[in-house]
Short mmCIF file of C-alpha atoms and ligand atoms in Angstrom, two decimals:
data_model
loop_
_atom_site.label_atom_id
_atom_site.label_comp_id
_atom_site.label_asym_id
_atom_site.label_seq_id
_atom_site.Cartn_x
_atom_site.Cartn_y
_atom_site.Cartn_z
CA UNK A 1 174.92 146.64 170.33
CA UNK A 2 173.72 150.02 169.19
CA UNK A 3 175.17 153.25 167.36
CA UNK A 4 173.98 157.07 168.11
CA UNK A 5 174.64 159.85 165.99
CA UNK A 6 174.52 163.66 167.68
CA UNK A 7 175.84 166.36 166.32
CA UNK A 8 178.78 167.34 167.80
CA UNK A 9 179.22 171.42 166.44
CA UNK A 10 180.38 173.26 163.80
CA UNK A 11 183.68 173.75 162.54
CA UNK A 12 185.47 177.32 162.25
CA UNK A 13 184.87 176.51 158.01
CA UNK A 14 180.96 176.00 158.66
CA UNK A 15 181.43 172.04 158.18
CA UNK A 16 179.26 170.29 161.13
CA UNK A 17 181.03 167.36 162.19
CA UNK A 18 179.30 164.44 164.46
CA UNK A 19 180.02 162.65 167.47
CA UNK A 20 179.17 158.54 167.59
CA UNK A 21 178.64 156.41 170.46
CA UNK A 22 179.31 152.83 169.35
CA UNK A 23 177.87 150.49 172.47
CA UNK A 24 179.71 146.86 171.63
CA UNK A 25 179.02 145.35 175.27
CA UNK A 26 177.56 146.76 178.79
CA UNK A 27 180.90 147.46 179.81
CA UNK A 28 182.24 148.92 176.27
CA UNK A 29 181.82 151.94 174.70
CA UNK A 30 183.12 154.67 173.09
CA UNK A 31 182.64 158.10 171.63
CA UNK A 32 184.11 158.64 168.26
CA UNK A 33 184.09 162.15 166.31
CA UNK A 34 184.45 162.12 162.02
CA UNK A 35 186.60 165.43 162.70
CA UNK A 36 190.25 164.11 162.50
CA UNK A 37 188.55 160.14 163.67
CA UNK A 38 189.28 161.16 167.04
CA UNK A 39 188.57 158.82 170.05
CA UNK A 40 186.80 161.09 172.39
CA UNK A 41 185.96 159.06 174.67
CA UNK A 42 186.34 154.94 175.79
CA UNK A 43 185.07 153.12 178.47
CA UNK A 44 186.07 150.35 179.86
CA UNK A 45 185.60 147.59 183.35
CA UNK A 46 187.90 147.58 186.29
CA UNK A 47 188.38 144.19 187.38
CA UNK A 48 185.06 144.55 189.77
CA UNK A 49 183.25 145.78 186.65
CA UNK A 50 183.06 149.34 187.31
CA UNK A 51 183.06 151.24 184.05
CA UNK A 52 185.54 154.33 183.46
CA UNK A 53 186.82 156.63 180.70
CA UNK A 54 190.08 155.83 180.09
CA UNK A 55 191.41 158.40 177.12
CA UNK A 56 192.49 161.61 177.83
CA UNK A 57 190.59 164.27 175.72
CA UNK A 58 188.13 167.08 175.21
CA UNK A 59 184.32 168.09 175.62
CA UNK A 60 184.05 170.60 172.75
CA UNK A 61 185.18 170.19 169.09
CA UNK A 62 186.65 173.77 169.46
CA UNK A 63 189.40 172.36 171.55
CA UNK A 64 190.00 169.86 169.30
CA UNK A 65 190.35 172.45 166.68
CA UNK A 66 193.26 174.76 168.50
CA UNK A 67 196.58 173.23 169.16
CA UNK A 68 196.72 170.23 171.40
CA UNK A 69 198.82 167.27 171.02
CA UNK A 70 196.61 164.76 168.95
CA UNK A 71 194.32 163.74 171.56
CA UNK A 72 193.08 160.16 170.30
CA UNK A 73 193.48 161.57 166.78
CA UNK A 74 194.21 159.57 163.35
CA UNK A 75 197.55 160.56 161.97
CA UNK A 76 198.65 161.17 158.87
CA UNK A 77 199.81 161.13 155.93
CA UNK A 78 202.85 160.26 158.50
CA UNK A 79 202.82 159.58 162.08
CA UNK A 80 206.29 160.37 163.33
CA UNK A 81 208.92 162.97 162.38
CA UNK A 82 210.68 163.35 159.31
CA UNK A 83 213.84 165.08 159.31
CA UNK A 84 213.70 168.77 157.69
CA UNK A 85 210.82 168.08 156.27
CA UNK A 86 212.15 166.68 153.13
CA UNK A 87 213.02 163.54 151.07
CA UNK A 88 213.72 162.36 148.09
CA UNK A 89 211.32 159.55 146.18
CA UNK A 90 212.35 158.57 142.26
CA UNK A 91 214.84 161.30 142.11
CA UNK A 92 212.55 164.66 143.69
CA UNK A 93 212.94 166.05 146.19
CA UNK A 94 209.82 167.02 148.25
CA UNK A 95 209.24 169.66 151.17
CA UNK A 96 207.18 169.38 153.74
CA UNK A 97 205.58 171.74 155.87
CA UNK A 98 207.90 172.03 158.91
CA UNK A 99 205.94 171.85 162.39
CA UNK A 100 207.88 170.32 164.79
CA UNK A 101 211.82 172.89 165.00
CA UNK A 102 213.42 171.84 162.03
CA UNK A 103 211.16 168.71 161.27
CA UNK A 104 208.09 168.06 160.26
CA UNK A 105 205.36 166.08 162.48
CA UNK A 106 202.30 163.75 162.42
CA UNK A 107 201.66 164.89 159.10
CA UNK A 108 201.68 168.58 159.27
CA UNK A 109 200.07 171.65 160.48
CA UNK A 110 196.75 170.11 159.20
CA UNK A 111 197.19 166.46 159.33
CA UNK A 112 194.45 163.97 159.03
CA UNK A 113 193.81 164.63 163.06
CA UNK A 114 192.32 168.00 161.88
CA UNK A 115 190.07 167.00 158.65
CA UNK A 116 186.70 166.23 158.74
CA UNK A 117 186.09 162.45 157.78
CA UNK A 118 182.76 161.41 156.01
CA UNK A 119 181.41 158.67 158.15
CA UNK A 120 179.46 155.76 157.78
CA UNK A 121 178.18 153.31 160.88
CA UNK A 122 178.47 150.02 160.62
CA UNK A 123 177.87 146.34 161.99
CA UNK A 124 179.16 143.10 162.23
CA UNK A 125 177.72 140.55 164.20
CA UNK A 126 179.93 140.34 166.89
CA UNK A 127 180.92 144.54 166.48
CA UNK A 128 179.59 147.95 165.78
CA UNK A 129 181.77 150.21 163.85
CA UNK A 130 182.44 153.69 162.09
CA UNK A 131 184.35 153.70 158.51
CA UNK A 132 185.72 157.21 157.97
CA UNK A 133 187.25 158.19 154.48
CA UNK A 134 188.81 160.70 153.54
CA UNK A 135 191.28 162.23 150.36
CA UNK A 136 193.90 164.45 150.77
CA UNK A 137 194.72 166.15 147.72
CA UNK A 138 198.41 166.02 145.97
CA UNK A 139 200.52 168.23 147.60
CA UNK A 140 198.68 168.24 151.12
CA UNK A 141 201.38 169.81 153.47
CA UNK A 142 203.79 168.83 150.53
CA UNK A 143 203.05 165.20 150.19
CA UNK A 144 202.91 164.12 146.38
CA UNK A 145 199.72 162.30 145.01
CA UNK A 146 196.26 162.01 146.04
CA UNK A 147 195.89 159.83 148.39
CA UNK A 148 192.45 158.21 149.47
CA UNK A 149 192.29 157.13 153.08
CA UNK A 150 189.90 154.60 155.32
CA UNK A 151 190.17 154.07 158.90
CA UNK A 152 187.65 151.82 160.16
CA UNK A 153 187.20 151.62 164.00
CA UNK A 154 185.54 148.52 165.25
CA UNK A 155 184.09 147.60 168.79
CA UNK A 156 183.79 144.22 169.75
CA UNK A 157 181.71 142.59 172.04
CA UNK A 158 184.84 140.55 173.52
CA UNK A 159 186.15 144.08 174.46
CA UNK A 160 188.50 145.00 171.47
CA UNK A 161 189.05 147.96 169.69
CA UNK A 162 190.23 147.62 166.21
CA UNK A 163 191.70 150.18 164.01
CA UNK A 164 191.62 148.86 160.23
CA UNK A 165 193.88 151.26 157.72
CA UNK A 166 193.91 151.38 153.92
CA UNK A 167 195.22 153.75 151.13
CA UNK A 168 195.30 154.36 147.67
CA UNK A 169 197.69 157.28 145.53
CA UNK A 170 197.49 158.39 142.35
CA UNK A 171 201.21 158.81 142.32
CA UNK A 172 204.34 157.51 144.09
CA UNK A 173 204.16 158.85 147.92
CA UNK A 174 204.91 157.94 151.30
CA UNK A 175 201.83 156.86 154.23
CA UNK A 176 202.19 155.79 158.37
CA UNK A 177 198.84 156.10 159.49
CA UNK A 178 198.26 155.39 163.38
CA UNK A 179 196.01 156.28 166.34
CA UNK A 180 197.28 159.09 168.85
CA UNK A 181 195.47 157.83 171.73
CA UNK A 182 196.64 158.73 175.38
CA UNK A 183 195.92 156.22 177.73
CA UNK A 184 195.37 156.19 181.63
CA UNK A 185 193.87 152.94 182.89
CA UNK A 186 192.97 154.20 186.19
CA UNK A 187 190.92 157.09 184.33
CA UNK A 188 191.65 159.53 182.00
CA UNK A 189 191.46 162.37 185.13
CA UNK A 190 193.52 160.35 187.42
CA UNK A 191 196.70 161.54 187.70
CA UNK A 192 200.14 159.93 186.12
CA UNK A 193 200.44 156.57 184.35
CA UNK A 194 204.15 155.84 186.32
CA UNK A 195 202.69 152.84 188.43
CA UNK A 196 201.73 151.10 184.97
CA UNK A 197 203.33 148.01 184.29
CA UNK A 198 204.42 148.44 180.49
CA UNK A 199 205.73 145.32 178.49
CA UNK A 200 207.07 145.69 175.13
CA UNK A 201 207.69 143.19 173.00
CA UNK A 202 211.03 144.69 171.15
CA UNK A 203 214.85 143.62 171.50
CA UNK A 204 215.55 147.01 170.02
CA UNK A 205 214.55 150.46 169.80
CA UNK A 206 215.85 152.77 167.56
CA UNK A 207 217.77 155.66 169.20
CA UNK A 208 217.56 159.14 168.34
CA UNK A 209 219.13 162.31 167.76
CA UNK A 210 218.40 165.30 170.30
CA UNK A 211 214.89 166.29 167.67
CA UNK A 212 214.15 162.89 168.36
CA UNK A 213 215.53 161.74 164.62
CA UNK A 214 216.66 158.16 164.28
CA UNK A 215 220.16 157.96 164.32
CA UNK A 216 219.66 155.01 161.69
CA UNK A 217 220.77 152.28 164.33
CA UNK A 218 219.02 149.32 166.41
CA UNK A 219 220.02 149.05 169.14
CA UNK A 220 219.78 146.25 171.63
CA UNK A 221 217.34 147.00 174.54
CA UNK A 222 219.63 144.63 177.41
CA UNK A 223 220.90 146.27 179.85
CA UNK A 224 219.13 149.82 179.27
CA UNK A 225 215.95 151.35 180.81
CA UNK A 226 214.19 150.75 177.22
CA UNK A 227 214.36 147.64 178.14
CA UNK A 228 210.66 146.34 178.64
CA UNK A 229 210.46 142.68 177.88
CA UNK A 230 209.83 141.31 181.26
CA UNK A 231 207.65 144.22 182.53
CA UNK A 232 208.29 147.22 183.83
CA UNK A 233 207.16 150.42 186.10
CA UNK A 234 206.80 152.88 183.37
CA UNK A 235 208.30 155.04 186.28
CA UNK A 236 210.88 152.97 187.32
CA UNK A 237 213.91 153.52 185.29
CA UNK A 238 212.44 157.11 183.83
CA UNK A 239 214.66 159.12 185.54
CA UNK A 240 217.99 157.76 184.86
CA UNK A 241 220.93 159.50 183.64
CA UNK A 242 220.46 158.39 180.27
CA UNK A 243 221.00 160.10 176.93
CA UNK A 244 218.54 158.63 175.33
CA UNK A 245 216.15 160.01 177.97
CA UNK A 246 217.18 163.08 178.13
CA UNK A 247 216.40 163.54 174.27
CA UNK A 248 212.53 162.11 174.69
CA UNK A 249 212.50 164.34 178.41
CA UNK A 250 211.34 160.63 179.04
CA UNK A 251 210.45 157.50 176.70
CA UNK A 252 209.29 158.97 173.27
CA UNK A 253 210.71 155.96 171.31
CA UNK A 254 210.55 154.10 168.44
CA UNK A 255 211.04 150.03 169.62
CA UNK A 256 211.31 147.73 167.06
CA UNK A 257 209.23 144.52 167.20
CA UNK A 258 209.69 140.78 165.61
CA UNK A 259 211.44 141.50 162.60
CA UNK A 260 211.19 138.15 161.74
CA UNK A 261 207.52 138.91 162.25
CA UNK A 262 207.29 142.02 159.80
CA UNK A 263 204.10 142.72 158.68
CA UNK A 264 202.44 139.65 160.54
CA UNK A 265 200.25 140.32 163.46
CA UNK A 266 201.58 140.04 166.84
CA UNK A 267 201.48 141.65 170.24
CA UNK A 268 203.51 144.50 170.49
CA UNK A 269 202.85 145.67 173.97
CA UNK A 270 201.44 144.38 177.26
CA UNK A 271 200.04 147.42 179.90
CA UNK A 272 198.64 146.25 183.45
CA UNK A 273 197.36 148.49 185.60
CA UNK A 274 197.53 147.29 189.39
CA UNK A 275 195.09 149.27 191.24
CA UNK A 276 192.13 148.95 189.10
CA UNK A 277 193.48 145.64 187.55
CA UNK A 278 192.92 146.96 183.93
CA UNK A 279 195.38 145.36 180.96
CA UNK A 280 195.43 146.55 177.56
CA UNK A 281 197.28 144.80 175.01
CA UNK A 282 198.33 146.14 171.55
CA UNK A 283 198.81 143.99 168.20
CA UNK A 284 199.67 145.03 165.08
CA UNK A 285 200.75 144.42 161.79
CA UNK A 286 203.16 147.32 161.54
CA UNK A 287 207.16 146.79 162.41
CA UNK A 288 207.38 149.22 165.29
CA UNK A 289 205.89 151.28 168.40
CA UNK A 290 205.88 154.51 169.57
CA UNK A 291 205.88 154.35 173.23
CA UNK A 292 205.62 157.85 174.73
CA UNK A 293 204.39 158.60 178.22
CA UNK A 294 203.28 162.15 177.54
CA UNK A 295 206.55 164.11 178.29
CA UNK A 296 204.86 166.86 176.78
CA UNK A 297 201.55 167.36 178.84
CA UNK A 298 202.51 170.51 180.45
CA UNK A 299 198.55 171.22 182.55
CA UNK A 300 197.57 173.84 179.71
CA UNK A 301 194.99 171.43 178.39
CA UNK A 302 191.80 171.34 180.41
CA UNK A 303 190.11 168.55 179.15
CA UNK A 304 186.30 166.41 179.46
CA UNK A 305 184.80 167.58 182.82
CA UNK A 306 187.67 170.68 183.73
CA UNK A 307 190.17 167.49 183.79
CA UNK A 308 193.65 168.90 183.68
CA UNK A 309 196.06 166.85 182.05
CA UNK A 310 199.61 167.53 183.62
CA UNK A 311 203.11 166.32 182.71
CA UNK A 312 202.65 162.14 182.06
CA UNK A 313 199.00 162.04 182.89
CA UNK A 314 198.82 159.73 180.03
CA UNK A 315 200.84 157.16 177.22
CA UNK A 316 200.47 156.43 173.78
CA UNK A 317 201.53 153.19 172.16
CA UNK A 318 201.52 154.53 168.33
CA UNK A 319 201.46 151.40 165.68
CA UNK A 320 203.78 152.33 163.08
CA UNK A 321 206.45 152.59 160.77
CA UNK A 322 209.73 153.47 162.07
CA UNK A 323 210.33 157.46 161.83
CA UNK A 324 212.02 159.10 159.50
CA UNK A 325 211.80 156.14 157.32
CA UNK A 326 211.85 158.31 154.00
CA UNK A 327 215.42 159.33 154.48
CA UNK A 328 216.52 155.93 156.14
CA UNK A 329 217.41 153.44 153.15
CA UNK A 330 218.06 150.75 155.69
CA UNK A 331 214.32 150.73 157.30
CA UNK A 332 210.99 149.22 155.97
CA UNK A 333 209.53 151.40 153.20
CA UNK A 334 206.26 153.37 153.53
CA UNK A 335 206.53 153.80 149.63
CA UNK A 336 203.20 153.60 148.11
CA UNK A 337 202.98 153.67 144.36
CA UNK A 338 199.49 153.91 142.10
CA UNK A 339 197.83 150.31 142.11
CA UNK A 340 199.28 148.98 145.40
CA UNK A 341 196.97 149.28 148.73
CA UNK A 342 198.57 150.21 152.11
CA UNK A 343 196.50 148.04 154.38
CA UNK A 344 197.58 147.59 158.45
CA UNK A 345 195.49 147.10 161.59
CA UNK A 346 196.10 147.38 164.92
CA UNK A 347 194.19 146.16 168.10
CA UNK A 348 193.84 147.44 171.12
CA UNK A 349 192.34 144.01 173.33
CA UNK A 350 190.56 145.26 177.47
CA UNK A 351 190.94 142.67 180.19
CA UNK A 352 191.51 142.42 183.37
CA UNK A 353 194.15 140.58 185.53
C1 GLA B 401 204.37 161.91 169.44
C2 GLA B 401 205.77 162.40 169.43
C3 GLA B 401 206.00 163.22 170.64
C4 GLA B 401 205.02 164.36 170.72
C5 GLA B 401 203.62 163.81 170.69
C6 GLA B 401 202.60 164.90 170.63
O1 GLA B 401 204.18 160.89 170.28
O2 GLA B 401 206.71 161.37 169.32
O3 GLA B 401 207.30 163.72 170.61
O4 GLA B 401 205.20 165.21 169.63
O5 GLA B 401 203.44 162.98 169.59
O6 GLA B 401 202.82 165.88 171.60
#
């Protein structure tokens, strides 16, 4: 198991930022940047062993600087939308910078996928790892308090990749950190992720509005095309006359999972690719799951080796808190007050069938 450092350029502020290649096993490695803790790249065996990078992302830092939609980035303060940009917490109201029509997104026009992290390697003796930290100062893109972040990314020699979160405030605030990885098991430059076999491990989803707001209910996935518990072509049902999908332009939903489970860990989501014979499974502590199959990959980003990533060349399965949660009474709080510690993890677990 070994760790290597190399610089990986120089920000447009001066601020040179690193890339890390964290070797856990022969067959798994990845390439992890302190600027926004993004996953640059991950390798992993098809079932015959051969070894293949399967995020989508970029070569450069620069490109990870411009706009691009949060390649393998950490999150924050909230992953998700959050309608207007505002809500209310003990009686203010707050406003938040508005990125995404009338709504604010994934934390902002400068979210945590665009600071610099300071970075520390480190080791376990079954994992190598990288612990980024990093504060965002009250009223970062609006949010209230100071809030003191750590994402640790571990690599295990049993093939997993876990994300560990924590987070301290100096005053009441709201935090849904997650990983915006996009995922193509047959490669990152291979074309679209319809012939996956998704599983999700939710009853309900929660449907939104046409900016992709939660309407506030559950609803029951039977009998819909969000309906993923047995396994499912991600392309199968996708184009279906169905409201739901016409808001996402395609599944860019919240599902809820065991709510009788809420805040244990448990699978959330099963992926099996056939040709290659890659799974990846997803657990979590968090309540809910993004599943979005990269509606909005439109071939302007030219990614690692002149890859071009066009429409649903990739999916993300973002750990989370429900959206909009700060103006939805009815769904599990992502208060955090001075003295408590927001702690989650997810894990993202490479096999083969
Ligand atoms: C999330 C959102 C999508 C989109 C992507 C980034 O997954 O739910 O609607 O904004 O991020 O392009």
């Amino acid at each position: 198991m070994t760790i290597h450092k190399r610089p990986f350029g120089v920000t447009r502020e001066g601020i040179p930022v690193d890339l890390y290649l964290l070797t856990a096993a022969p067959d798994f490695k990845a390439a992890i940047t302190n600027f926004g803790g993004i996953i640059v790249s991950l390798w992993t065996p098809d079932r015959d062993g051969n070894l293949t990078d399967i995020v989508l992302g970029f070569d450069d830092l620069r490109s990870y600087e411009e706009k691009h939609p949060y390649f393998g980035a950490i999150v924050g303060r909230y992953g998700n939308r959050i309608a207007n940009g505002r809500f209310e917490l003990d009686g203010k109201t707050y406003a938040l910078v508005q990125n995404n029509g009338p709504n604010h997104l994934h934390g902002g026009t400068r979210g945590f996928d665009k600071a610099v992290w300071d970075a520390e390697p480190v080791t376990r003796e079954d994992a190598v790892g990288l612990k980024l930290t990093h504060t965002s100062p009250d009223g970062d893109e609006g949010y209230p308090g100071a809030l003191r972040t750590t994402v640790t990314y571990w690599l295990t020699n049993v093939r997993v990749l876990e994300i560990e979160y924590e987070a301290v405030t100096d005053a009441p605030t709201h935090v849904n950190l997650t990983n915006h990885s996009y995922f193509n098991l047959r490669g990152h430059d291979a074309g679209d992720i319809l012939g996956h076999e998704m599983t999700l491990v939710a009853d309900h989803f929660t449907p939104v509005n046409d900016t992709l707001i939660p309407t506030g209910e559950l609803r029951p996935v039977a009998d819909t095309p969000f309906d993923f518990r047995g396994g499912a072509l991600i392309g199968a049902r996708i184009g279906e006359d169905d409201e739901q999908l016409r808001f996402g332009i395609g599944y860019d939903h919240n599902f809820v999972l065991d709510p009788e489970a809420r805040g244990e860990f448990k699978r959330a989501a099963r992926v099996h690719e056939p040709q290659t014979g890659r799974v990846l499974e997803a657990w979590t502590t968090e309540p809910g799951v993004q599943f979005y199959c990269g509606n909005f990959l439109d071939s302007t980003n030219i990614g690692k080796g002149g890859a071009v990533y066009h429409h649903r060349n990739g999916f993300c399965l973002e750990t989370q808190h429900f959206p909009d949660t700060p103006n939805q009474p009815s769904f599990p709080s992502t208060v955090l007050r001075p003295g408590q510690t927001y702690r989650t993890k997810t894990h993202y677990r490479f096999l083969t069938d």
